[in-house]
mmCIF file of C-alpha atoms in Angstrom:
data_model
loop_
_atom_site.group_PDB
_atom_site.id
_atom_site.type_symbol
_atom_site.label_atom_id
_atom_site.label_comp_id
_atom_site.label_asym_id
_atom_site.label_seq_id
_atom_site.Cartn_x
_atom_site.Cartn_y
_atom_site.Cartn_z
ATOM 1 C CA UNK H 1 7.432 -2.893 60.657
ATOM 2 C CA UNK H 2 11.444 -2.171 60.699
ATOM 3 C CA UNK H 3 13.842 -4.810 60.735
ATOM 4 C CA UNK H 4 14.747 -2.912 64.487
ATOM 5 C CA UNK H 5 11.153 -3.277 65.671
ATOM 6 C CA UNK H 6 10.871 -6.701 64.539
ATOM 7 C CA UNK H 7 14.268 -7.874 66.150
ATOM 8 C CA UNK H 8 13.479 -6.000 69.904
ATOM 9 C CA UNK H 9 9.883 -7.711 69.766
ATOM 10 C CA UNK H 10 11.387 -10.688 69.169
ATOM 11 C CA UNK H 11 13.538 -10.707 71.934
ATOM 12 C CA UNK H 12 11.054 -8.754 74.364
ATOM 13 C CA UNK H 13 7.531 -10.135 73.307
ATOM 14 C CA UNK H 14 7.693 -13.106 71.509
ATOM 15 C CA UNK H 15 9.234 -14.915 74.476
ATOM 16 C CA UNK H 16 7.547 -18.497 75.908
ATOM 17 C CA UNK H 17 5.969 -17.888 79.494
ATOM 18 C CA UNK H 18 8.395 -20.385 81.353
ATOM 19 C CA UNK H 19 11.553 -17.871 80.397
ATOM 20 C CA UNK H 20 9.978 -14.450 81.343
ATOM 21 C CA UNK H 21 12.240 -14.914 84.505
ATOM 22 C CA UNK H 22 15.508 -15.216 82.532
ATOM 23 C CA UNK H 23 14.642 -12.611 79.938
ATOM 24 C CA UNK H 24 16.063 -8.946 80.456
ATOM 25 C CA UNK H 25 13.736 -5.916 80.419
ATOM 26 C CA UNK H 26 13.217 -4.382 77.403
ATOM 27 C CA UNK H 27 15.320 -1.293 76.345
ATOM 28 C CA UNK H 28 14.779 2.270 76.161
ATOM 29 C CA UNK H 29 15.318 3.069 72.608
ATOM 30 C CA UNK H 30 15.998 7.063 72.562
ATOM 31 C CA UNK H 31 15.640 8.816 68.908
ATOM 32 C CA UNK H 32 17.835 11.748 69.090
ATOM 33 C CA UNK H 33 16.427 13.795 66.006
ATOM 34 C CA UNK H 34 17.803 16.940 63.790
ATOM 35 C CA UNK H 35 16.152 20.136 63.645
ATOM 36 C CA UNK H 36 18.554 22.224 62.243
ATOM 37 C CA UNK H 37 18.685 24.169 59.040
ATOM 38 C CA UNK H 38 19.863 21.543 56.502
ATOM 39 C CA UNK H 39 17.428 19.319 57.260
ATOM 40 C CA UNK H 40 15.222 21.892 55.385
ATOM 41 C CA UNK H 41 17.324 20.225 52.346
ATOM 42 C CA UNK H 42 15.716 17.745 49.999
ATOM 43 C CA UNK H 43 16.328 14.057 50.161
ATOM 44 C CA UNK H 44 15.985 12.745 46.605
ATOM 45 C CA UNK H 45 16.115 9.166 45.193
ATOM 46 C CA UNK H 46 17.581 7.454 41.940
ATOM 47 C CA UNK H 47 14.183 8.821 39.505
ATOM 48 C CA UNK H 48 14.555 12.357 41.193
ATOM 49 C CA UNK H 49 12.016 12.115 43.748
ATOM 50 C CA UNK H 50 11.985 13.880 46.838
ATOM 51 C CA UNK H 51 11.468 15.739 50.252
ATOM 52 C CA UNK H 52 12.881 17.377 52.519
ATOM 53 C CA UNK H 53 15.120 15.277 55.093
ATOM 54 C CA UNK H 54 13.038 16.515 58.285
ATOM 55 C CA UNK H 55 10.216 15.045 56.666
ATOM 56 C CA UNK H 56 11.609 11.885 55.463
ATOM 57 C CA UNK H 57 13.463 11.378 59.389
ATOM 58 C CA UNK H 58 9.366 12.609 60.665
ATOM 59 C CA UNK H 59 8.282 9.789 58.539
ATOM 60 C CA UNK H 60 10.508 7.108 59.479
ATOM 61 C CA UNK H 61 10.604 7.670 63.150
ATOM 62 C CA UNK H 62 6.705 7.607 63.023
ATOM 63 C CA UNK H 63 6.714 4.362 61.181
ATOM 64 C CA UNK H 64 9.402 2.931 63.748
ATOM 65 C CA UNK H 65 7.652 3.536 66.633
ATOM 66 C CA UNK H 66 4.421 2.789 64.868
ATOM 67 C CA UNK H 67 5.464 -0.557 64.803
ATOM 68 C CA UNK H 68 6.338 -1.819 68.590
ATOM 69 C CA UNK H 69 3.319 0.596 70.181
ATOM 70 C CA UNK H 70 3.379 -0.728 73.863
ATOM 71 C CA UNK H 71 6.021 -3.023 73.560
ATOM 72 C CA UNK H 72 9.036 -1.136 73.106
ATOM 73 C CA UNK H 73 10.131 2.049 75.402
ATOM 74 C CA UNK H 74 10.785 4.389 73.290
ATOM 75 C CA UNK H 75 11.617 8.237 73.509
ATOM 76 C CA UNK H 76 12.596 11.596 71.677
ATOM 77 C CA UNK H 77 15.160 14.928 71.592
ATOM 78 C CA UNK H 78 14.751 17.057 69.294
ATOM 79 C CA UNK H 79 17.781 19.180 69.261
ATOM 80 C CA UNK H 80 18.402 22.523 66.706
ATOM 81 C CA UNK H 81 20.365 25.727 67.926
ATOM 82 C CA UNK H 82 18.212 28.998 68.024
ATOM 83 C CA UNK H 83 21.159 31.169 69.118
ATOM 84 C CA UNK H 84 22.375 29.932 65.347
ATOM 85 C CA UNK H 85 19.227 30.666 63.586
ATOM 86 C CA UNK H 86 17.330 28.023 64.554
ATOM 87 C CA UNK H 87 13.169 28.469 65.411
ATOM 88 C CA UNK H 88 12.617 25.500 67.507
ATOM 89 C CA UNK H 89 11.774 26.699 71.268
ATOM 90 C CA UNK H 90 13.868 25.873 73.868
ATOM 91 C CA UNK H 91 16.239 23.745 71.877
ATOM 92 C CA UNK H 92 18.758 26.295 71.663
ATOM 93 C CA UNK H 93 22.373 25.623 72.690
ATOM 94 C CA UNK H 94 23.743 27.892 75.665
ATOM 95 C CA UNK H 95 26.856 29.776 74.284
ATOM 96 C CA UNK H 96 28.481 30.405 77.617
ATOM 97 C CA UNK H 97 28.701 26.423 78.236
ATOM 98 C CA UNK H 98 27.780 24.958 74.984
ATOM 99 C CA UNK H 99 24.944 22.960 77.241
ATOM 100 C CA UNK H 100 21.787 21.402 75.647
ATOM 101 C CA UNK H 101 18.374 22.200 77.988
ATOM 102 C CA UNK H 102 16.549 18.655 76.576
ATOM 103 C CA UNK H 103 13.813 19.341 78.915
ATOM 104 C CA UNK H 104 12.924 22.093 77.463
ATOM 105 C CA UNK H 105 12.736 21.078 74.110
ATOM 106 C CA UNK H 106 10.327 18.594 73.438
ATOM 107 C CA UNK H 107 11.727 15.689 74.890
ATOM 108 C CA UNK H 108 9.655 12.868 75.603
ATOM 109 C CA UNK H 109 10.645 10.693 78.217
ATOM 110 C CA UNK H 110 11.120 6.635 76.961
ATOM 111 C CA UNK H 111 8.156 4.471 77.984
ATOM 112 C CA UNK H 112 5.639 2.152 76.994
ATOM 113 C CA UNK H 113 3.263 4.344 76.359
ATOM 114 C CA UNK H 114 5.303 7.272 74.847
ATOM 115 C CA UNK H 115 4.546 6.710 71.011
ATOM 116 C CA UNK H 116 1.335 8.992 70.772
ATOM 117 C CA UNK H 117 3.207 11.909 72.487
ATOM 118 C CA UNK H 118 6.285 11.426 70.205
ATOM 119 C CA UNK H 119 4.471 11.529 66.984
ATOM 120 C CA UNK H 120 2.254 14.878 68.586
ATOM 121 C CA UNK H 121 5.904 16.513 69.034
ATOM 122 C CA UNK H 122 6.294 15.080 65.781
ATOM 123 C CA UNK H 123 3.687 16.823 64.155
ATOM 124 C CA UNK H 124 5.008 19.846 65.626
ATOM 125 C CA UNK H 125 7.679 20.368 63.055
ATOM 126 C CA UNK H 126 7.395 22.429 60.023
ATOM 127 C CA UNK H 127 9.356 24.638 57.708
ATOM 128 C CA UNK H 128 9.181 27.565 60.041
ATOM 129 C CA UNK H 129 10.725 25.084 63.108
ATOM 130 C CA UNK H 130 13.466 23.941 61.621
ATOM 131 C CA UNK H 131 16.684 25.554 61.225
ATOM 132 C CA UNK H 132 19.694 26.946 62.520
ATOM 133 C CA UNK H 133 23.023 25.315 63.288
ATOM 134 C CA UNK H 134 23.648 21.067 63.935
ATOM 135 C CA UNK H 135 24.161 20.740 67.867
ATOM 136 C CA UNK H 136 25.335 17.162 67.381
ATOM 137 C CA UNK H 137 27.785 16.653 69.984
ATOM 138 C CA UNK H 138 25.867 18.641 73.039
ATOM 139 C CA UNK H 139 22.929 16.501 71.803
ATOM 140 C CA UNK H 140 24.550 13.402 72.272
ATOM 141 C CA UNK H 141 26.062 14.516 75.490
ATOM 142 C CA UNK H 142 22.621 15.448 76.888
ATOM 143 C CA UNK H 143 20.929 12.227 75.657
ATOM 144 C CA UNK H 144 23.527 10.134 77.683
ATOM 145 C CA UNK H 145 22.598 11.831 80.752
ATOM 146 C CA UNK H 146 19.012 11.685 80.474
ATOM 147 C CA UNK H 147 17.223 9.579 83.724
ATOM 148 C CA UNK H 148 16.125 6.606 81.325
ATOM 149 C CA UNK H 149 19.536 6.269 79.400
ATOM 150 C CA UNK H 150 21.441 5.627 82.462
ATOM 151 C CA UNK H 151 18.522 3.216 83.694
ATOM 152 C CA UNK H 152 21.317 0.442 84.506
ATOM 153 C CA UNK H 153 17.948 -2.425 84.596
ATOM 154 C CA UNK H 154 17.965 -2.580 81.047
ATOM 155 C CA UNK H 155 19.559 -1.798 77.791
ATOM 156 C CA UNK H 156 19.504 1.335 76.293
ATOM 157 C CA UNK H 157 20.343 2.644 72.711
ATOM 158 C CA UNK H 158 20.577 5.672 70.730
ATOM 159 C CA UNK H 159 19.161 6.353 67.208
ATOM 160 C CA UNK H 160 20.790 9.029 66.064
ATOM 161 C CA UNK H 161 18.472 10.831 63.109
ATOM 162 C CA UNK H 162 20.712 13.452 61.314
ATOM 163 C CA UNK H 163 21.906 14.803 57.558
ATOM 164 C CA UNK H 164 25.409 15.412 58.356
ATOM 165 C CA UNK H 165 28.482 17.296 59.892
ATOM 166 C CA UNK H 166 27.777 18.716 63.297
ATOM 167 C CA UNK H 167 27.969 22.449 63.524
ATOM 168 C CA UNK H 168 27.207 24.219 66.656
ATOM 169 C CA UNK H 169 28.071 27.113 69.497
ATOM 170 C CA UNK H 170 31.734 26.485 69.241
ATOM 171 C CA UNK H 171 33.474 26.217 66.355
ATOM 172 C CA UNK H 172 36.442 23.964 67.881
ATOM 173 C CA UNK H 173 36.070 20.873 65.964
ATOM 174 C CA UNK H 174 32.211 20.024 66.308
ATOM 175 C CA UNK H 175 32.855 16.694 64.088
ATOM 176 C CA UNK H 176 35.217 15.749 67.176
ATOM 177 C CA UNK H 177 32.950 16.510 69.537
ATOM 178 C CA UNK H 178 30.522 14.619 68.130
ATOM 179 C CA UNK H 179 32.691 11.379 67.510
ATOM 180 C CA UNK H 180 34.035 11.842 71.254
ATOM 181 C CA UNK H 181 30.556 12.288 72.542
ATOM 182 C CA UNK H 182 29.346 8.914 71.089
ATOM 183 C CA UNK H 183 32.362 6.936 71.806
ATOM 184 C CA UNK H 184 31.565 8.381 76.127
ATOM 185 C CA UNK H 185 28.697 6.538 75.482
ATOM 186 C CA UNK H 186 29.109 3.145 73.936
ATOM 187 C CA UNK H 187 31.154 2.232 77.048
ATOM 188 C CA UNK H 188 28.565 3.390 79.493
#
């Protein structure tokens, strides 16, 4: 189990009976996850060993969520850019407003009982799925306005699961966009 895992089920789980009425809910933990071209990259470590960084973020999101199964309320958006090469469907970026349709693009909603569909979407992704261009900031954007990151009852976070710069629909400063789109959203 993660350090992550272990430190939310400690403080959402592993709590005595007589302070269930003081403890908050638990969080929605949303993984916002990379499907664009250079994640088709390798990932190698110090003896040369490798594979490719969609596989390695597949493996460790799996093993995250693996961990807290029906304790922890966790969710997924995928996000990729189509219009930029990209073969994910219905993660593509809109060029007329540089808007990101999550619903459309396998996004599971975060829950209790999410982790089997996550790790089906999951399973979804292959070679031929990912590519085209790095979304990030639209991504972000969208994730902060999904119904169960602005559930004000609990906590919610963002794992962001990427290789790199942001490159997307509009080529005004998509590093900026990125950094401006997180920073929205650790105030919220």
């Amino acid at each position: 189990m993660s350090p992550l895992a272990r430190v939310l089920l400690i403080g959402c789980v592993l709590v005595p009976t007589w302070a269930l009425a003081q403890v908050p809910k638990c969080p929605n933990v949303l993984v916002v996850f990379d499907v664009s071209g250079s994640m088709q990259d390798y990932a190698e470590d110090a003896q040369g060993n490798g594979s490719q960084r969609w596989v390695v973020g597949r493996d460790a999101v799996k093993q995250l969520v693996a961990g807290a199964s029906g304790q922890i309320r966790y969710g997924l958006e995928l996000f990729g850019d189509v219009t930029m090469g990209g073969n994910t469907p219905g993660c593509n970026i809109s060029p007329a407003n540089c808007s990101f349709p999550a619903a459309q693009c396998n996004s599971v909603p975060c829950d209790y009982t999410s982790v089997p569909t996550i790790n089906a979407v999951l399973n979804t992704l292959s070679d031929a799925t990912v590519a085209g261009a790095t979304p990030t900031g639209p991504a972000i954007t969208t994730a902060a306005d999904r119904a169960d990151m602005n559930d004000t009852t609990r906590a919610r976070y963002i794992i962001l699961v990427t290789d790199g710069d942001p490159f997307s629909c509009t080529n005004d400063a998509p590093l900026d966009n990125a950094i401006n789109a997180l920073n929205s959203i650790r105030t919220q």
